[in-house]
Tab-separated table of N, CA and C in Angstrom:
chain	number	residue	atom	x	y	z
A	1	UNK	N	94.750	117.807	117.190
A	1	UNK	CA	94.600	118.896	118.126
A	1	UNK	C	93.460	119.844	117.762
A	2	UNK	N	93.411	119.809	116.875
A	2	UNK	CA	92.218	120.678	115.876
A	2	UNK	C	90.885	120.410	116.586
A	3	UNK	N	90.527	119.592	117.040
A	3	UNK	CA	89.110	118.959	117.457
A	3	UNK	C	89.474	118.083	119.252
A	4	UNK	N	90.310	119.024	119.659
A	4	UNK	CA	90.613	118.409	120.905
A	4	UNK	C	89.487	118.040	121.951
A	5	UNK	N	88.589	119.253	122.068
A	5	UNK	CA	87.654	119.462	122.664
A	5	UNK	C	86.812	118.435	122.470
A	6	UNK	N	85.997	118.576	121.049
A	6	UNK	CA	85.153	117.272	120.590
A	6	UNK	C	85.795	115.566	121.581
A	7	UNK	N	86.965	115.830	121.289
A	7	UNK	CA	87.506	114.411	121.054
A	7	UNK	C	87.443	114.095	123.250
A	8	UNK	N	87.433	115.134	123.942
A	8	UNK	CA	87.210	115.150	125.550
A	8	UNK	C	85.856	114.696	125.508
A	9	UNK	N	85.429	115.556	124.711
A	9	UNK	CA	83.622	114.993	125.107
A	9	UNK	C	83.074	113.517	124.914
A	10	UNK	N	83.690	113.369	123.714
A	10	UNK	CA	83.645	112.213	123.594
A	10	UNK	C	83.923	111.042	124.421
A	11	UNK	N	84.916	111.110	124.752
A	11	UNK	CA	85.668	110.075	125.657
A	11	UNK	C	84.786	110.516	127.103
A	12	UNK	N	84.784	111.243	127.438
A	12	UNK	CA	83.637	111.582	128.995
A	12	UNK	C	82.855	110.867	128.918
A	13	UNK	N	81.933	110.826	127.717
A	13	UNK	CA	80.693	110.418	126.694
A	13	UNK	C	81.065	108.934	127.057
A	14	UNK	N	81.935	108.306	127.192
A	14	UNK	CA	82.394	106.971	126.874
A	14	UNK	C	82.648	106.884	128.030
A	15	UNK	N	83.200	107.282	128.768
A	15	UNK	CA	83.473	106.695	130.582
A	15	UNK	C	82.418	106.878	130.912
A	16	UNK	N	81.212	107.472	131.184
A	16	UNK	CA	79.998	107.371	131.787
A	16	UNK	C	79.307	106.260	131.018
A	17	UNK	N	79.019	106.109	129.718
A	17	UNK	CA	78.770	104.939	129.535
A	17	UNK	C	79.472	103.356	129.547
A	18	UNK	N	80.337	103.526	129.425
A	18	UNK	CA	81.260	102.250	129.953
A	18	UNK	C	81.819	101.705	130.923
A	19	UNK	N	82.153	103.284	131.952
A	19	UNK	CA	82.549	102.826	133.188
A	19	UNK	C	83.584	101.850	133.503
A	20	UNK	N	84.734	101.775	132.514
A	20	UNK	CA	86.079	101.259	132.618
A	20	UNK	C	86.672	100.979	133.603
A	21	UNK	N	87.292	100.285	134.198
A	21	UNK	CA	88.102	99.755	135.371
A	21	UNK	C	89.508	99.934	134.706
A	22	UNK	N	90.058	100.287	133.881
A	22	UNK	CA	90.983	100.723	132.736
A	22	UNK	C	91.193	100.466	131.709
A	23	UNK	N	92.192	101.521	131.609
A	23	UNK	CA	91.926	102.338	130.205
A	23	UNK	C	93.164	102.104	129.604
A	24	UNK	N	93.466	101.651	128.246
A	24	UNK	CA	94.970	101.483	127.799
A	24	UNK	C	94.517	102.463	126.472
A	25	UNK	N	96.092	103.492	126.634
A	25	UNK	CA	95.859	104.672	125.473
A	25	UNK	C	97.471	104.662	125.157
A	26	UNK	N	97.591	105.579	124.199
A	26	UNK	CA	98.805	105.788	123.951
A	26	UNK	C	99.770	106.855	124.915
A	27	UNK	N	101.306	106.379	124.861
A	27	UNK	CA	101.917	106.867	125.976
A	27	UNK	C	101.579	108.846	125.779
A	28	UNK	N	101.905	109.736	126.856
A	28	UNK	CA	101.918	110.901	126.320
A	28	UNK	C	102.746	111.190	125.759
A	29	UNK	N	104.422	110.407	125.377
A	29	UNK	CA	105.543	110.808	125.018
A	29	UNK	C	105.152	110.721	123.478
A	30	UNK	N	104.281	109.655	123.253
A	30	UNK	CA	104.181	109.486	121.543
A	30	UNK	C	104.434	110.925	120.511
A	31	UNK	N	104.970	110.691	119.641
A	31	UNK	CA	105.594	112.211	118.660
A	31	UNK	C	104.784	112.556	117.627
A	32	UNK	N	103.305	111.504	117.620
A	32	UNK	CA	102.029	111.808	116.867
A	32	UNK	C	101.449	112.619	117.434
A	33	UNK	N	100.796	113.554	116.980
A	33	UNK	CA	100.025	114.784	117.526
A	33	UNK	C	98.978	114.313	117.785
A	34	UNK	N	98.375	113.045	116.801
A	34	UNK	CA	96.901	112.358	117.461
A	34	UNK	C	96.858	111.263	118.327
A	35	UNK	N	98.206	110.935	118.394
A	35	UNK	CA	98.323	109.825	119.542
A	35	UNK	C	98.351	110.988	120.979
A	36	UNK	N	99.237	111.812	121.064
A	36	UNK	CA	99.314	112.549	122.047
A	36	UNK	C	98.318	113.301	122.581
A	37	UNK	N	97.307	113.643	121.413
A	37	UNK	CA	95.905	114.600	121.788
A	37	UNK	C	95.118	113.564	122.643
A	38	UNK	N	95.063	111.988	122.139
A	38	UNK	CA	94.214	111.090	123.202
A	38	UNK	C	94.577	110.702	123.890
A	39	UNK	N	96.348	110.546	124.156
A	39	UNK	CA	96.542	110.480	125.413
A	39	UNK	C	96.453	111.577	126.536
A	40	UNK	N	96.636	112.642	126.241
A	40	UNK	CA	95.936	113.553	126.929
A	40	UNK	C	94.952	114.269	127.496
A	41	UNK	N	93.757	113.892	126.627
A	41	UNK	CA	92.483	114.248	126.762
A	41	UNK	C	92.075	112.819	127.628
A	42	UNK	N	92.499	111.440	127.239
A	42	UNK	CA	92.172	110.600	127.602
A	42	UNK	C	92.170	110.757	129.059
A	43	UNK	N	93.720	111.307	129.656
A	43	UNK	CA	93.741	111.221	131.282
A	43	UNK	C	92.893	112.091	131.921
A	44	UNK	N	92.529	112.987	131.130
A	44	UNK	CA	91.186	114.039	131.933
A	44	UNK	C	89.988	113.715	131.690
A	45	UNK	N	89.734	112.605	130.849
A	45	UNK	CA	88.185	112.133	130.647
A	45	UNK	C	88.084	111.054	132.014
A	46	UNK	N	89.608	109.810	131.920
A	46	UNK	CA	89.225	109.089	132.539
A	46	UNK	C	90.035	109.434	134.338
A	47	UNK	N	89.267	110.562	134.918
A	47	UNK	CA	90.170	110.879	135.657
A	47	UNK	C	90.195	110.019	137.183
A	48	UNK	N	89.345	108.582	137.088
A	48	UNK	CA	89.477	108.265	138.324
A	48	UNK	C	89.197	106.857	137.953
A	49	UNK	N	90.225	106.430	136.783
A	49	UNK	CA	90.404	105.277	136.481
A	49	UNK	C	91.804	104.718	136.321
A	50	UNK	N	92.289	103.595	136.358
A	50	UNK	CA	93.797	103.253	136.076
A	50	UNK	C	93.795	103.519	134.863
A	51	UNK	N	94.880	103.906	134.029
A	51	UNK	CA	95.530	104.643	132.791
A	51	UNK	C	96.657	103.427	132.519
A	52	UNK	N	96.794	102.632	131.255
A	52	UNK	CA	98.121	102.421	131.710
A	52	UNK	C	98.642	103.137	130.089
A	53	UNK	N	99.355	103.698	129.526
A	53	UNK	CA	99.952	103.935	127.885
A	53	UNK	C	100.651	102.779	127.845
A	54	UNK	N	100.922	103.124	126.333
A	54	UNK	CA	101.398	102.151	125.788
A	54	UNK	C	102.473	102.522	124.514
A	55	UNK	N	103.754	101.731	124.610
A	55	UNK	CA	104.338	102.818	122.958
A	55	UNK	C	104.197	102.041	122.148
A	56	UNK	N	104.376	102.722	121.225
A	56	UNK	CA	104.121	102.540	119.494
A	56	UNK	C	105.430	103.239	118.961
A	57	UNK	N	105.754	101.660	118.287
A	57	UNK	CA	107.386	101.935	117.751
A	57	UNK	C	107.541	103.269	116.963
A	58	UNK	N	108.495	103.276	116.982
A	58	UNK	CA	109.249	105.247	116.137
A	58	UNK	C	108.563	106.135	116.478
A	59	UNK	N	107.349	105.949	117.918
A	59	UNK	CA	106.459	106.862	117.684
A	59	UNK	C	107.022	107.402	119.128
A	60	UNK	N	107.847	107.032	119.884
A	60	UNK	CA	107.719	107.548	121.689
A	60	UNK	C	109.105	108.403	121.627
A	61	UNK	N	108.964	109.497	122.135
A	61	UNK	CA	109.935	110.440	122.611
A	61	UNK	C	111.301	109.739	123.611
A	62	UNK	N	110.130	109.396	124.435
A	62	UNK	CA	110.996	108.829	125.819
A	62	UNK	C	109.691	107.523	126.099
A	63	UNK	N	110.103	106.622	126.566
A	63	UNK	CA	109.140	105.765	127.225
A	63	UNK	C	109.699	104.413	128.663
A	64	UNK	N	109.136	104.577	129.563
A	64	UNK	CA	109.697	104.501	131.262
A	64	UNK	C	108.708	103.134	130.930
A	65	UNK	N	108.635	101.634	130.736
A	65	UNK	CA	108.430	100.881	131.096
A	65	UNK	C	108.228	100.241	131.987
A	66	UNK	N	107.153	100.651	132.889
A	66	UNK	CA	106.711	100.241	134.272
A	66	UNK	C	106.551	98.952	134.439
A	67	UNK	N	105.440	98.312	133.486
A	67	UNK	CA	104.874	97.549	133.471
A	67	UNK	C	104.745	96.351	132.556
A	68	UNK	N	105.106	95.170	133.059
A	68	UNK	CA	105.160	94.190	131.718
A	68	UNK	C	104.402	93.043	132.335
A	69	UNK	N	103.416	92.803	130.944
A	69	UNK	CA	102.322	92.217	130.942
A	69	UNK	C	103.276	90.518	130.190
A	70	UNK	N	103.277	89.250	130.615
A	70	UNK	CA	103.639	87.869	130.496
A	70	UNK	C	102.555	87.710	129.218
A	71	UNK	N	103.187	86.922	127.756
A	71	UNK	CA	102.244	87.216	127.048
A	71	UNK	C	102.809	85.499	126.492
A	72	UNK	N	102.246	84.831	125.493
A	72	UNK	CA	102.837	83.324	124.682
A	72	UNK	C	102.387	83.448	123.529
A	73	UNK	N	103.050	82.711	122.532
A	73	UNK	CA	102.750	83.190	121.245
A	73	UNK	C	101.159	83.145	120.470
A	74	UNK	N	100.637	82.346	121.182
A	74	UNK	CA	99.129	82.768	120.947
A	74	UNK	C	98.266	84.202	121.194
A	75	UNK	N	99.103	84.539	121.834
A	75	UNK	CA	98.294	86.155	122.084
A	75	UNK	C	99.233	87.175	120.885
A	76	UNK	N	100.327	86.634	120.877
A	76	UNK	CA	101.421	87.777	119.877
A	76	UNK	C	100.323	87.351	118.222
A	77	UNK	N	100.057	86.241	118.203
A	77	UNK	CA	99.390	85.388	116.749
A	77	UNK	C	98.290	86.364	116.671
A	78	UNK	N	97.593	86.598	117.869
A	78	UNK	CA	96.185	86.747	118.012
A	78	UNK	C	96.362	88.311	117.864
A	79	UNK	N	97.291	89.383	118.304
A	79	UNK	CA	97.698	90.236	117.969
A	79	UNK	C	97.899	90.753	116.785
A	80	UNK	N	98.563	90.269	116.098
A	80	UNK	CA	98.811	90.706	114.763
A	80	UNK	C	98.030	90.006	114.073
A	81	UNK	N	97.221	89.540	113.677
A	81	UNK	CA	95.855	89.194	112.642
A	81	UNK	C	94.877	89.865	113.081
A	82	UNK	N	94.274	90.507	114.806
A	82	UNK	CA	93.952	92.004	114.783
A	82	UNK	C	94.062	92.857	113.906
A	83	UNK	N	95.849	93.588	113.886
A	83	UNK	CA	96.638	94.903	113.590
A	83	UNK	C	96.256	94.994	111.842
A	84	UNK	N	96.483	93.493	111.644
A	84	UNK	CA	96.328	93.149	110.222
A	84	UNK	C	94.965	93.622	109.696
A	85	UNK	N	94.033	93.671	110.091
A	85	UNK	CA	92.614	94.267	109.960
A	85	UNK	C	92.378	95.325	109.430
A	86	UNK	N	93.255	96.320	110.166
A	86	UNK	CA	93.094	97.597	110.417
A	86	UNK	C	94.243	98.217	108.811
A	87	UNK	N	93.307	99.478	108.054
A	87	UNK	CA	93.889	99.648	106.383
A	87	UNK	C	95.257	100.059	107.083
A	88	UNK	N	94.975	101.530	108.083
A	88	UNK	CA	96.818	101.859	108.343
A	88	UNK	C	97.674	100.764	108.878
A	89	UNK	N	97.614	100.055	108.633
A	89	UNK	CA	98.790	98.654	109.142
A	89	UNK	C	99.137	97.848	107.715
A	90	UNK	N	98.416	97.867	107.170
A	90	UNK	CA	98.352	97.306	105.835
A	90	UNK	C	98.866	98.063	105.098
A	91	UNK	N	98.695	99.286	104.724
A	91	UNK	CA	99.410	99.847	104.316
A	91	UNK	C	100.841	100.492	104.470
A	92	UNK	N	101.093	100.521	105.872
A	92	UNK	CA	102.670	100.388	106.175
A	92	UNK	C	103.595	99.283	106.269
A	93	UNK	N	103.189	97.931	106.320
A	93	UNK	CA	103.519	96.935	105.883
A	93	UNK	C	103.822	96.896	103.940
A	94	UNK	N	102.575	97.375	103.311
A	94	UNK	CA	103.300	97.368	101.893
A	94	UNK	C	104.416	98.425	101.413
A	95	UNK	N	104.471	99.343	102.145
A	95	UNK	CA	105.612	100.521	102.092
A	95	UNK	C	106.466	99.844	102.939
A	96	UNK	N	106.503	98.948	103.150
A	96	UNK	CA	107.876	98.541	103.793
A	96	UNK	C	108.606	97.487	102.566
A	97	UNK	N	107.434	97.623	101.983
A	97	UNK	CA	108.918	95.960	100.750
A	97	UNK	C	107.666	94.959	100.727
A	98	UNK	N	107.628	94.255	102.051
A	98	UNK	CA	107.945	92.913	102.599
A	98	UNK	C	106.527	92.977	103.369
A	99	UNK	N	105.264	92.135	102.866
A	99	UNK	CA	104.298	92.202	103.466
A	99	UNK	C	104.387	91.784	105.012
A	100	UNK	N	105.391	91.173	105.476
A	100	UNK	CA	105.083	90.540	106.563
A	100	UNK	C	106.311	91.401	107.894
A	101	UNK	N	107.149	92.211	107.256
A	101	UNK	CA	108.162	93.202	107.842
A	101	UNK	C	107.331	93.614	108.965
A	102	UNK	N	106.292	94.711	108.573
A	102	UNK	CA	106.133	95.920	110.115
A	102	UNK	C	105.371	95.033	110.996
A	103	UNK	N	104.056	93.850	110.600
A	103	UNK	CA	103.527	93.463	111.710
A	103	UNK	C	104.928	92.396	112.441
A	104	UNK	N	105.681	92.032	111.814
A	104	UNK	CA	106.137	91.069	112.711
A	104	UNK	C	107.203	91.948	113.516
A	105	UNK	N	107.468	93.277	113.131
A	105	UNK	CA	107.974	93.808	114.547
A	105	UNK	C	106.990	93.768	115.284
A	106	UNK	N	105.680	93.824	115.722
A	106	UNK	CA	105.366	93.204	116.848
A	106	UNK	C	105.686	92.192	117.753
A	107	UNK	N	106.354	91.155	116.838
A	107	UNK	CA	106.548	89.801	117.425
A	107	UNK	C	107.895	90.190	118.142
A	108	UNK	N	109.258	90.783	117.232
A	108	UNK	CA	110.119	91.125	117.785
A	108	UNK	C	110.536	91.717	118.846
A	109	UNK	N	109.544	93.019	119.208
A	109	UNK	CA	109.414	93.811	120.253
A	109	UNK	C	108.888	92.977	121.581
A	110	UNK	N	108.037	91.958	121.281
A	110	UNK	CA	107.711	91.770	122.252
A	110	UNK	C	108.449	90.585	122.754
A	111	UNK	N	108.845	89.673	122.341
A	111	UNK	CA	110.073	89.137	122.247
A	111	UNK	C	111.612	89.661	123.206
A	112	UNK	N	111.625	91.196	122.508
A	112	UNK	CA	112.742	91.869	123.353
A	112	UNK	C	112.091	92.364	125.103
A	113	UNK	N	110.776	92.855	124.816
A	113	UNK	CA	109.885	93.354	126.310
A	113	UNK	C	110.243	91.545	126.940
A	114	UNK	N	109.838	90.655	126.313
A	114	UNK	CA	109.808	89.165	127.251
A	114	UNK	C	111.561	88.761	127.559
A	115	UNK	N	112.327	89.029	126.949
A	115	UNK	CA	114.108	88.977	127.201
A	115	UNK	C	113.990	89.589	128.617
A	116	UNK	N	113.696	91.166	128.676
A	116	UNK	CA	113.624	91.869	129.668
A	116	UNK	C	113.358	91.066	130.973
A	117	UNK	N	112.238	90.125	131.000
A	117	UNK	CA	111.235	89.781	132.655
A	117	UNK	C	111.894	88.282	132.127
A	118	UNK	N	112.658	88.036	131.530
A	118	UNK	CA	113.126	85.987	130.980
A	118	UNK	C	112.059	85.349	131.097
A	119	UNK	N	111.236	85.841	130.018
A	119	UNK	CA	110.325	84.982	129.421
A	119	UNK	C	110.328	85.278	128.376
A	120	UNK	N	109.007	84.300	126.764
A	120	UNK	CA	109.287	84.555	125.693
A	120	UNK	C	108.780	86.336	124.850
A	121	UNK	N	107.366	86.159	125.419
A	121	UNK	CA	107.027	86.772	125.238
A	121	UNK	C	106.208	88.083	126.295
A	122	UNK	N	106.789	89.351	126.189
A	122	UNK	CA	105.566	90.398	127.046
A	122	UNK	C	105.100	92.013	126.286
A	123	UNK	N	104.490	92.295	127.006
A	123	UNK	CA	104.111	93.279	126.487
A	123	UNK	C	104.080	94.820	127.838
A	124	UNK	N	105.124	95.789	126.787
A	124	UNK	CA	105.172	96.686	128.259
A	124	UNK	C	103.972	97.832	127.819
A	125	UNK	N	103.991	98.385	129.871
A	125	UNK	CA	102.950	99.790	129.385
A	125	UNK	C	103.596	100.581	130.644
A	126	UNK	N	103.333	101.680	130.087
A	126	UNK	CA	103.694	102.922	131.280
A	126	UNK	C	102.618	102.897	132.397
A	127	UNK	N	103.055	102.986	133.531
A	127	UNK	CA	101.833	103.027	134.659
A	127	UNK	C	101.231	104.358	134.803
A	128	UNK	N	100.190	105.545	133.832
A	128	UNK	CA	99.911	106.746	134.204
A	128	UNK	C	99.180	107.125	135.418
A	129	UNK	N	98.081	106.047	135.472
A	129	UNK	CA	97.248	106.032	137.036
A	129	UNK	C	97.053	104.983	137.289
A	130	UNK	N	97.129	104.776	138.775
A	130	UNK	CA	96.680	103.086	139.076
A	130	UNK	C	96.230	103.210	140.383
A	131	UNK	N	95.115	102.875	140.182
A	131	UNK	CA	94.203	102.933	141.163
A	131	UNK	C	93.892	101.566	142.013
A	132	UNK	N	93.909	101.412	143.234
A	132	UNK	CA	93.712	100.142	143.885
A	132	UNK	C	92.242	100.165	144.115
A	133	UNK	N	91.419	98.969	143.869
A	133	UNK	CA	90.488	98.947	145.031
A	133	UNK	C	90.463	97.699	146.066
């Protein structure tokens, strides 16, 4: 929140140059103050683009599952050797015990999102704006 402002410009900075057809950010319910600062700033940067959020486990207040994306285990694979990349994932995976614990709640979650629509695998997002053309 500290650098909210910066962090608008930025992203403006980034829709004029990118010109997105949408935008996937974190839900506004998230209980991170920096997930919530970009989902917020995000919907006023990208204000005439589809929005969809997205939650992030232990992290959502409330979260309204609009939207579920049909996913197969090649994209869940392809997913988490991404997440795996990234140091904060790696490092909450070794604070968990069990190197392979937090990414494979990915697999689980999405697993439970694919139970939801009876398929194996999906992936949900909140609908914030959706724009037709």
């Amino acid at each position: 929140p500290q650098f909210r402002q910066e962090i608008l410009e930025d992203l403006v900075k980034l829709n004029k140059k990118v010109k997105p057809e949408l935008v996937l950010m974190p839900s506004k319910y998230d209980t991170h103050q920096d997930h919530r600062t970009i989902a917020m700033e995000g919907f006023r940067a990208f204000k005439f683009t589809t929005i969809l959020g997205y939650e992030i486990l232990q992290g959502c207040s409330a979260f309204d599952a609009t939207l579920f994306v049909i996913l197969n285990k090649h994209h869940i694979d392809k997913k988490i050797a991404a997440l795996s990349c990234f140091k904060s994932q790696k490092l909450r995976t070794e604070r968990a015990g069990n190197k392979f614990v937090a990414l494979e709640n990915v697999r689980r979650t999405s697993q439970v999102a694919g139970y939801r629509v009876r398929t194996d695998y999906a992936e949900v997002f909140n609908v914030v704006r959706w724009i037709m053309k």
